[in-house]
Tab-separated table of C-alpha atoms in Angstrom:
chain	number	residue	atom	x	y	z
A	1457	UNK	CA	8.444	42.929	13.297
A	1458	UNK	CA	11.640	41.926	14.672
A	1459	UNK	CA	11.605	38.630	17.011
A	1460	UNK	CA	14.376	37.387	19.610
A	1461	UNK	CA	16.679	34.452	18.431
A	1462	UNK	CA	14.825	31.567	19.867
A	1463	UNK	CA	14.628	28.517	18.176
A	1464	UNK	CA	11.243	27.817	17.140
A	1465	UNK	CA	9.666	24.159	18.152
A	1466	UNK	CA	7.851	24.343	15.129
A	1467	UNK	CA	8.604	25.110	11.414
A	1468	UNK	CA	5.800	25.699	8.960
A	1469	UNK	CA	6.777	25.233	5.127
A	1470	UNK	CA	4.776	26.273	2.461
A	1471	UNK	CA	5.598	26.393	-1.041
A	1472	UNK	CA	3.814	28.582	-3.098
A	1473	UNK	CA	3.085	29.573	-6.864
A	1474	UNK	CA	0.831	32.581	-7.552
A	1475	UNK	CA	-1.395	31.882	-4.524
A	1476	UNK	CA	-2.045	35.821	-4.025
A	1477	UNK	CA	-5.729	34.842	-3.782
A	1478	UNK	CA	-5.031	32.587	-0.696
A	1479	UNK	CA	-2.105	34.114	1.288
A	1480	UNK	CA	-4.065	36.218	3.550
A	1481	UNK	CA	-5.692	33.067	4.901
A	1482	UNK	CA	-2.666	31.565	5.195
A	1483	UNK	CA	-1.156	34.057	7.673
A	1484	UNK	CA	-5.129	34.004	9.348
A	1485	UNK	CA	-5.445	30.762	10.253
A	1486	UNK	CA	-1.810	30.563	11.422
A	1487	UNK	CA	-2.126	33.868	13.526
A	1488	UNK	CA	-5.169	32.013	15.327
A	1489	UNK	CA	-3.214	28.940	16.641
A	1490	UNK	CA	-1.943	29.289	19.992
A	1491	UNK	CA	0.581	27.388	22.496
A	1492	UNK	CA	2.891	26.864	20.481
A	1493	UNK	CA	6.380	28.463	19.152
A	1494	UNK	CA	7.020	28.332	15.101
A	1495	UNK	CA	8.106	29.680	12.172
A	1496	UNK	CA	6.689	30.007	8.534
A	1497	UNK	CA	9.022	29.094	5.853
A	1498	UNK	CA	7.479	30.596	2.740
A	1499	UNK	CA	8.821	29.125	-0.761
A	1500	UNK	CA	7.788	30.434	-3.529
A	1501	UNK	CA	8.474	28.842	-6.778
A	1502	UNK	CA	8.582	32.329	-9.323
A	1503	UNK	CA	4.878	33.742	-9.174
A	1504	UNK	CA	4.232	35.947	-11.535
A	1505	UNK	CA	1.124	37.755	-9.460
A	1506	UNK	CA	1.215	39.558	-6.260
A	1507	UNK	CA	2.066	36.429	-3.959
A	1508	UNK	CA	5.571	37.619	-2.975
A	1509	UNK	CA	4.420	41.281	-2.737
A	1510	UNK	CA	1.261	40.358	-0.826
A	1511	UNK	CA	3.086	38.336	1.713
A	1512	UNK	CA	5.810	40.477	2.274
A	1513	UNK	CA	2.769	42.841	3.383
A	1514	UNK	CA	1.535	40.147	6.032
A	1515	UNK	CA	4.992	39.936	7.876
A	1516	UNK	CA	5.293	43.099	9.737
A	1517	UNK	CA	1.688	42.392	11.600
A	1518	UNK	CA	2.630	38.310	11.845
A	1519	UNK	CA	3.124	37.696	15.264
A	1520	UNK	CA	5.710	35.090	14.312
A	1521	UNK	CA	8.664	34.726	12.406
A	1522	UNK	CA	8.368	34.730	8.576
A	1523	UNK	CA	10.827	33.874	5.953
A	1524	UNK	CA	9.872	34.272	2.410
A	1525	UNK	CA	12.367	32.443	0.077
A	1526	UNK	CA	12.806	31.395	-3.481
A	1527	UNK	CA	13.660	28.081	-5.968
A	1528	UNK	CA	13.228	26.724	-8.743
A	1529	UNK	CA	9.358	25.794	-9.385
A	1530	UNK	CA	8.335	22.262	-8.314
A	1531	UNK	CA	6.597	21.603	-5.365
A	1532	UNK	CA	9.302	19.045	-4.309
A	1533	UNK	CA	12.212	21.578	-4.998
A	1534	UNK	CA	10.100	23.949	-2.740
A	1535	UNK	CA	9.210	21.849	0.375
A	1536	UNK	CA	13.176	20.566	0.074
A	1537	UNK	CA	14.478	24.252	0.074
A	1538	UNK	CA	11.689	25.489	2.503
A	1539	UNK	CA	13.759	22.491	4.589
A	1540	UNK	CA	17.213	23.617	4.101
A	1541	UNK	CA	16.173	27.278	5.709
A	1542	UNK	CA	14.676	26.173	8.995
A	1543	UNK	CA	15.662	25.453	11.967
A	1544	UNK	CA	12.348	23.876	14.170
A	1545	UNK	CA	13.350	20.107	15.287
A	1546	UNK	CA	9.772	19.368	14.356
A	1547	UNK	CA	8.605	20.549	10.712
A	1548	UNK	CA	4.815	20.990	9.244
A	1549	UNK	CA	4.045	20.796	5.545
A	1550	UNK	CA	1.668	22.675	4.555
A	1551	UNK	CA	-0.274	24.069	1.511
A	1552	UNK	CA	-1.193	27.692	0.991
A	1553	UNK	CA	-5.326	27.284	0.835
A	1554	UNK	CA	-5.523	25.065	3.865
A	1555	UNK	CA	-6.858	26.193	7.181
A	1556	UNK	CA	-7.206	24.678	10.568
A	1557	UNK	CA	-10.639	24.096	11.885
A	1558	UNK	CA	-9.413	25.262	15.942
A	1559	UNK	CA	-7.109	27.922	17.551
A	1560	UNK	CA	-4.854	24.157	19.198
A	1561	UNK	CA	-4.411	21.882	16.489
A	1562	UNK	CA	-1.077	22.243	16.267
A	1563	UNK	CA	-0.817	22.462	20.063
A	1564	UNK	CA	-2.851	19.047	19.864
A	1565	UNK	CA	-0.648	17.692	16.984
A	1566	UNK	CA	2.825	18.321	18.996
A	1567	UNK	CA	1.066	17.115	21.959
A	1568	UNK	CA	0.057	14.325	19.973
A	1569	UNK	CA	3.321	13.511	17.489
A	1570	UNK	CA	5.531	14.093	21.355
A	1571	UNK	CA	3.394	11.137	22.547
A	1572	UNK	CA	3.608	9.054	19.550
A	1573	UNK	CA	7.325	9.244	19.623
A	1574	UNK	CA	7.510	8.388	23.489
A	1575	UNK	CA	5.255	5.530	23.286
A	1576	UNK	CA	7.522	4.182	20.533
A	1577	UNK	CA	10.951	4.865	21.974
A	1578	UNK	CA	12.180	6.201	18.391
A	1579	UNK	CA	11.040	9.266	16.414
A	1580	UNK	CA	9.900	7.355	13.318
A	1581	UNK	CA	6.565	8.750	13.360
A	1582	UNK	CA	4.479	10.909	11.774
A	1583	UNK	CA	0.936	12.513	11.515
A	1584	UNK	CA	-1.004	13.537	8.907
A	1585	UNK	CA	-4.635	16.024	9.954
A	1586	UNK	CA	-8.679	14.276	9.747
A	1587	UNK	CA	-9.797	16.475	6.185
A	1588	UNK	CA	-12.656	18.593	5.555
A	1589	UNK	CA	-12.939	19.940	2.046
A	1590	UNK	CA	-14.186	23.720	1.927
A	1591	UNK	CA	-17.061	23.890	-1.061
A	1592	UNK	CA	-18.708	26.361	-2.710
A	1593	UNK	CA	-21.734	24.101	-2.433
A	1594	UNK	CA	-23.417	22.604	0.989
A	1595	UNK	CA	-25.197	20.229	-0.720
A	1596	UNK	CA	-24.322	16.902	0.438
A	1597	UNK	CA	-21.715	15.227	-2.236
A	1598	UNK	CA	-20.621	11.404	-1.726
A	1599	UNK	CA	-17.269	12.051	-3.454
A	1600	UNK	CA	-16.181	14.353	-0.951
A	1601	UNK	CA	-17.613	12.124	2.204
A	1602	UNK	CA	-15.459	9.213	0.508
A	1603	UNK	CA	-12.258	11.364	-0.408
A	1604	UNK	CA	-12.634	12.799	3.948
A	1605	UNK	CA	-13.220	8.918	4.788
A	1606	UNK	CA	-10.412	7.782	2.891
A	1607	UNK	CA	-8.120	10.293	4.290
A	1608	UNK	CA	-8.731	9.441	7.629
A	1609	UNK	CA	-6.644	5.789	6.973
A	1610	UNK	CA	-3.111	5.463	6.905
A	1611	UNK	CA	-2.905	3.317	4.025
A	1612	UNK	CA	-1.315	3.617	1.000
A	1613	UNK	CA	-2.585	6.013	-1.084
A	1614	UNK	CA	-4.485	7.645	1.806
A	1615	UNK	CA	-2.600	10.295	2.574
A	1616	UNK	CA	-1.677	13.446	0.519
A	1617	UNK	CA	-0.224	16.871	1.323
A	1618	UNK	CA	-3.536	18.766	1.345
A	1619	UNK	CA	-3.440	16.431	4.546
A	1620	UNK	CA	-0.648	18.396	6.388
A	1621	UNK	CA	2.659	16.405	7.165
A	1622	UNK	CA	4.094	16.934	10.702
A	1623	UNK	CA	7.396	14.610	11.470
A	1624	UNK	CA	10.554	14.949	13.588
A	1625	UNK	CA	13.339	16.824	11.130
A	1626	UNK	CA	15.329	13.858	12.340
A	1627	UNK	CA	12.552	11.462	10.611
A	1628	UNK	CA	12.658	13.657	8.021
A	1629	UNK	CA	16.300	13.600	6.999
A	1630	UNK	CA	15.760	9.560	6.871
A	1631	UNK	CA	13.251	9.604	4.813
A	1632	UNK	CA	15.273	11.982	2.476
A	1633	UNK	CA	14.663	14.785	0.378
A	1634	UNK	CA	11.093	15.494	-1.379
A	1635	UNK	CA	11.138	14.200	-4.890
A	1636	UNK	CA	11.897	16.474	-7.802
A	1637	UNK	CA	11.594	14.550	-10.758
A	1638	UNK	CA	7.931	15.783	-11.252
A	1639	UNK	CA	6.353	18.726	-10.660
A	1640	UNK	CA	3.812	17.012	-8.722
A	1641	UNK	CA	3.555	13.234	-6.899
A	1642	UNK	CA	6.197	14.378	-4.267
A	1643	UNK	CA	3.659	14.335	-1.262
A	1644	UNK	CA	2.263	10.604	-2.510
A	1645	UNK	CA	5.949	9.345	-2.714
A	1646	UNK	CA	7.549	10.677	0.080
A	1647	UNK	CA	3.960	9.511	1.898
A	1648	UNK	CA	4.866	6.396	0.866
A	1649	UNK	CA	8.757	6.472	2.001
A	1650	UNK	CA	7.511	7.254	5.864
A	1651	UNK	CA	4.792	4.152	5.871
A	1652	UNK	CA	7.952	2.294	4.615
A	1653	UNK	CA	10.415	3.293	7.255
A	1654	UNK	CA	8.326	4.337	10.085
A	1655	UNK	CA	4.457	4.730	10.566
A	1656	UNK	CA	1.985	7.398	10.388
A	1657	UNK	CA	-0.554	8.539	12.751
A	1658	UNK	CA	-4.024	10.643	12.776
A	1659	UNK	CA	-3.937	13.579	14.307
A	1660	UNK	CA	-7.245	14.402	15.999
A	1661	UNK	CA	-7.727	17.785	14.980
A	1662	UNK	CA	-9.010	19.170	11.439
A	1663	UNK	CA	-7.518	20.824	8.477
A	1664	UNK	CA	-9.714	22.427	5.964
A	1665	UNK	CA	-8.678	22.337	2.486
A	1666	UNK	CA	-9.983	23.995	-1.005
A	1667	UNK	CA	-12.354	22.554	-3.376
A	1668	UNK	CA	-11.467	24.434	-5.730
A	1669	UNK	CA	-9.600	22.518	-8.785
A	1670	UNK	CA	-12.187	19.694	-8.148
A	1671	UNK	CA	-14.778	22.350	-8.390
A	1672	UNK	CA	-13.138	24.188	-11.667
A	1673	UNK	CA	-12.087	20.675	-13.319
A	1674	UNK	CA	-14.948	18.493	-12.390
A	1675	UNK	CA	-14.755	16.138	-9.718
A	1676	UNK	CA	-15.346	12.995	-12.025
A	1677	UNK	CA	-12.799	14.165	-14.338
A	1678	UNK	CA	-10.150	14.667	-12.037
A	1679	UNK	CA	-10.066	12.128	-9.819
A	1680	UNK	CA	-9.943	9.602	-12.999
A	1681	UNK	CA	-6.877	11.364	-13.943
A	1682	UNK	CA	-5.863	11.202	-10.409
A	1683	UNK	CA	-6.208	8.128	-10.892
A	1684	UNK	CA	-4.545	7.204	-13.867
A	1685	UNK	CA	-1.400	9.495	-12.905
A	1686	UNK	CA	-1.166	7.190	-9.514
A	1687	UNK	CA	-1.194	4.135	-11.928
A	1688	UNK	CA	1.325	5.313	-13.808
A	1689	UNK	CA	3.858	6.133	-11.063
A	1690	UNK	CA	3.428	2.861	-9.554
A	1691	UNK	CA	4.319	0.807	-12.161
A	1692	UNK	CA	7.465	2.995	-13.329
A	1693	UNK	CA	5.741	4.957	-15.990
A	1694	UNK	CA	6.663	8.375	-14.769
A	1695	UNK	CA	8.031	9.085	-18.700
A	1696	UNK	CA	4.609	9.331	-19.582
A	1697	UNK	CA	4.089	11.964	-17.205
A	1698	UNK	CA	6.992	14.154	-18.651
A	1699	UNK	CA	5.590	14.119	-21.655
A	1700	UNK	CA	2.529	15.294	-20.737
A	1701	UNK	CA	2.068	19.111	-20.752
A	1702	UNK	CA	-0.258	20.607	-17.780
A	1703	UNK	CA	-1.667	17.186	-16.665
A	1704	UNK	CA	-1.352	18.532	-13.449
A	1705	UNK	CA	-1.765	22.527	-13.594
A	1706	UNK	CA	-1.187	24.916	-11.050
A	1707	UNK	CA	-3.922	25.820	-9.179
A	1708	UNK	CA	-4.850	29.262	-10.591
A	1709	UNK	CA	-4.664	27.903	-13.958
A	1710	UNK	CA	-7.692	25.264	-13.571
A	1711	UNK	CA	-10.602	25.015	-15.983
A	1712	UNK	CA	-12.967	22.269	-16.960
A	1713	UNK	CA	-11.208	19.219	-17.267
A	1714	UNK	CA	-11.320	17.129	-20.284
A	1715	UNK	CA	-9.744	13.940	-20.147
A	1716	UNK	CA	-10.271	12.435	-23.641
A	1717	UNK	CA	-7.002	14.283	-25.043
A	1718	UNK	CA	-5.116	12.416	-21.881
A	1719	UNK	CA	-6.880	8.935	-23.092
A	1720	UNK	CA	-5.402	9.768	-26.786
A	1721	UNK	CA	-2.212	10.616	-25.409
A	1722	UNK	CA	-2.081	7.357	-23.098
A	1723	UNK	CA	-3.109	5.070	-26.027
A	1724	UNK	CA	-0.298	6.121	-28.559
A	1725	UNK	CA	2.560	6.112	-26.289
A	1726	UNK	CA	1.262	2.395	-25.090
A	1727	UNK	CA	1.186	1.266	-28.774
A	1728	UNK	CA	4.159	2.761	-29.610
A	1729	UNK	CA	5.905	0.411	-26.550
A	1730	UNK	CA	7.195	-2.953	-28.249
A	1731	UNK	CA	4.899	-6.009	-27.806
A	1732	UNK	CA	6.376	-7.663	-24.624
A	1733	UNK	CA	6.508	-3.997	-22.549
A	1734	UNK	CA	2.870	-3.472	-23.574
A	1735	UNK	CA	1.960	-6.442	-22.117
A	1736	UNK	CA	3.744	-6.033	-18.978
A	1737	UNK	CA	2.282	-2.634	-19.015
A	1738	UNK	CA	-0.870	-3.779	-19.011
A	1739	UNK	CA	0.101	-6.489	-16.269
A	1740	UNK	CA	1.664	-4.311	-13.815
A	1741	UNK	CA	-1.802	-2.039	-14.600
A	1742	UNK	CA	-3.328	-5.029	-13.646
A	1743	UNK	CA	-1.250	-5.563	-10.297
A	1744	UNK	CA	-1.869	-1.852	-9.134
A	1745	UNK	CA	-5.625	-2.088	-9.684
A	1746	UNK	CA	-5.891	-5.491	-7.905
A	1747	UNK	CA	-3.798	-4.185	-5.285
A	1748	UNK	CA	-6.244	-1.148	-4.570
A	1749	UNK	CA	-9.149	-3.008	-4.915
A	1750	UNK	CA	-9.740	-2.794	-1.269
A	1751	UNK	CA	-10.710	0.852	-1.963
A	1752	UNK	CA	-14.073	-0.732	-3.635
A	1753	UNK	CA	-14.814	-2.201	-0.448
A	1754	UNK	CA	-14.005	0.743	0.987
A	1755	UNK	CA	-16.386	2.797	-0.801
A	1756	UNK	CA	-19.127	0.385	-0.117
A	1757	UNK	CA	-19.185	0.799	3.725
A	1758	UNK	CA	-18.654	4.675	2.804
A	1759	UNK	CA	-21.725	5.006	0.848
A	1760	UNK	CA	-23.936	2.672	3.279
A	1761	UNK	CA	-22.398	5.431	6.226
A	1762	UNK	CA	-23.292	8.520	4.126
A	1763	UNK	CA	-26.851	7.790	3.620
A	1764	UNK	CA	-26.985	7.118	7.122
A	1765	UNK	CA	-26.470	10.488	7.747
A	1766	UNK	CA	-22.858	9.542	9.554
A	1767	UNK	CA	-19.783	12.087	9.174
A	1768	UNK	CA	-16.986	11.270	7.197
A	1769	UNK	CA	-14.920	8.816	9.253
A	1770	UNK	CA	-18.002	7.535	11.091
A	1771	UNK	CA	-19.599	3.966	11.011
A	1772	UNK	CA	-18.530	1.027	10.489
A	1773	UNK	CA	-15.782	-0.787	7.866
A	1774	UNK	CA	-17.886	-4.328	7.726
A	1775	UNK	CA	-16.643	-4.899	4.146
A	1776	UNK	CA	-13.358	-3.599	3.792
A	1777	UNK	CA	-12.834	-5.434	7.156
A	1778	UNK	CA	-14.334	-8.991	5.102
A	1779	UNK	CA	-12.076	-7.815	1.840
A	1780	UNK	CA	-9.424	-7.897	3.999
A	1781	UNK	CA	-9.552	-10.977	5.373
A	1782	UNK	CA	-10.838	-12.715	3.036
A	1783	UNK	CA	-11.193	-11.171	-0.867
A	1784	UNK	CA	-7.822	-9.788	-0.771
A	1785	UNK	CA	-6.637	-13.213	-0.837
A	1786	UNK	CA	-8.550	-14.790	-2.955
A	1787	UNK	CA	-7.346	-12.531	-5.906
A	1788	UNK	CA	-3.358	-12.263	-4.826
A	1789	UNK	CA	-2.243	-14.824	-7.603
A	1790	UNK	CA	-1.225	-14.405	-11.444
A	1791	UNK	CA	-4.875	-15.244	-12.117
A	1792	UNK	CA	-6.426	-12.507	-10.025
A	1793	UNK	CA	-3.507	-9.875	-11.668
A	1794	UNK	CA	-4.607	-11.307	-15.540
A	1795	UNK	CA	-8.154	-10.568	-14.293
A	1796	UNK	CA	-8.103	-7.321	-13.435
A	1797	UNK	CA	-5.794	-6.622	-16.391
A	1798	UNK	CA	-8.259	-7.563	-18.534
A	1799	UNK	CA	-11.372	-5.695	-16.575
A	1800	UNK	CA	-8.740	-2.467	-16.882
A	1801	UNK	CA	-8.510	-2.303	-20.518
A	1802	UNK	CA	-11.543	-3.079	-20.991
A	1803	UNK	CA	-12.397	-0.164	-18.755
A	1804	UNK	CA	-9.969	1.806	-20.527
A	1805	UNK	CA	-11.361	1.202	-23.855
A	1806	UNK	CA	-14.820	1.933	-23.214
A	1807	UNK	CA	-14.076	4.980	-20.922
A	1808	UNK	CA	-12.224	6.125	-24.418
A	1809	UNK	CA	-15.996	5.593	-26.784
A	1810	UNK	CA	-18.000	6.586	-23.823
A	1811	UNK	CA	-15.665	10.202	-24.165
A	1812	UNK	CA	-16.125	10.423	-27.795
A	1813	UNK	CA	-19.225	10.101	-28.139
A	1814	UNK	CA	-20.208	12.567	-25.461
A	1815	UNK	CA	-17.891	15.015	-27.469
A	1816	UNK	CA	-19.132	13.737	-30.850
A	1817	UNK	CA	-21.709	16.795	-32.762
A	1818	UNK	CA	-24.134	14.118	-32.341
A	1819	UNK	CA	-23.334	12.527	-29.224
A	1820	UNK	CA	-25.470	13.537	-25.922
């Protein structure tokens, strides 16, 4: 379908990486959204299925413009090449299995980002969608209510791509390119880079997103080595990462999850660091966990909302509100880093028996 050379206000990136099972949903749930003007900016990053082939299918009937392009697999060498070949002043990060929940929330979020921006007087803003996870099960699950609570705060380590990034490009050239070094962590850090330099907002509208590597790798399981990868990044530990083969595989690769392999892994290349770096591993550990710990409190007030019956994002924050004001400072000293240093390993070391003996012939 061939389409007049207006600029879009609007361009849609997603990078991609055999995601055949997906990509008609992708073109769905953008064919539904009306009122506003963009274009999609496929990337893919060398699928070897029918993702290029299937899409290339889609764009005759799309009723907007479509690019599909090609780089070097990495989701950060994707989103930055999706970047160099559009044109929209405002740009939309999105992944391939994520759908909106209504026909205007992008309408809403432009509506919403434009406001933002004029309220501010400067374009250092931007918004990231409320999240619903799409399960195979309807059974009620607290992990999910938590992870769809959590994502509704613009705190650190709150907001993800699965959560849609929508920004000014002139924000976004500040902020600078997506991160490469990894095959994964560029959403977190470049997350990270807009609280620093500007702010982010909520959008009021919802994005749905897959389930589906919690649900193949177990939810336990991954969101301890979600956990641990997070850790590791903070503190500078991103060479532990490299070395790491498919700590973080793609999605049409995931399987049950086990995690004991990863605690082996993690344990000999901390012993093999000389004395003084292991103990300012294990410090710095301590610092990131004592820095998050507002995400206990956070949980608590979760939990008490969920078996209210509340929706994720509902009720009240009474104790992350008191941990706040109050906890948070109580434990920002040397002593309250040491502490939770030493309630990490410990952590840590019984996470590694607990593991072993689940796996053991005689274990339960």
């Amino acid at each position: 379908m061939a389409f007049p050379a207006i600029k879009p206000e609007l361009s849609i990136i997603v990078p991609v990486y055999n995601e055949a099972a997906v990509i008609d949903g992708l073109f769905h749930t953008l064919k539904a959204q009306d009122g506003v003007a963009f274009e999609l900016i496929i990337c893919d990053g060398g699928s070897n299925d029918a993702t290029v082939a299937r899409a290339w299918s889609l764009v005759e009937e799309a009723p907007f413009p479509v690019s599909v392009i090609h780089s070097e697999k990495g989701r950060g060498r994707q989103l930055n090449a999706g970047i160099a070949a559009s044109c929209g002043n405002t740009i939309l990060f999105l992944h391939a299995d994520s759908s909106f929940a209504a026909d205007d929330a992008l309408e809403k979020g432009l509506q919403y980002l434009e406001k933002a921006i004029a309220e501010r007087g400067n374009d250092r803003v931007a918004g990231h969608f409320t999240l619903r996870f799409l399960r195979n099960s309807t059974a009620p699950s607290f992990g999910y209510h938590y992870l769809e609570s959590k994502a509704r705060l613009s705190r650190r380590h709150c907001i993800h791509g699965d959560q849609c990034f929508l920004m000014r490009r002139s924000f976004c050239r500040q902020i600078g390119p997506f991160a490469e070094s990894l095959p994964f962590l560029e959403d977190t850090k470049f997350a990270e880079a807009v609280a620093e330099r500007g702010e982010w907002i909520l959008i009021p509208a919802t994005i749905h997103t897959s389930a589906r590597r919690f649900e193949n790798e177990g939810f336990s399981a991954r969101q301890t080595l979600n956990a641990m990868i997070l850790n590791l990044a903070a503190i500078g530990r991103e060479d532990f990462l490299l070395d790491i083969p498919l700590i973080y595989t793609t999605q049409g690769r995931t399987s049950n999850l086990q995690i004991l392999p990863f605690f082996h892994i993690f344990r000999r290349r901390i012993q093999a660091l000389p004395w003084w770096e292991r103990q300012k591993f294990w410090l710095d550990t301590g610092a990131y966990v004592r820095d998050n710990g507002w995400q206990l409190a956070l949980a608590v007030d979760v939990r008490h909302n969920f078996r209210k019956g509340l929706a994720a994002g509902e009720g009240k924050h009474v104790f992350l509100e008191f941990y706040d004001r109050f906890l948070d400072r109580l434990s920002d000293h040397l002593p309250g880093r040491l502490a939770a240093m030493i309630l990490v390993r410990l952590w840590f070391e019984i996470t590694c028996l607990v593991l072993r003996l689940k796996q053991s012939p005689h274990g339960g």
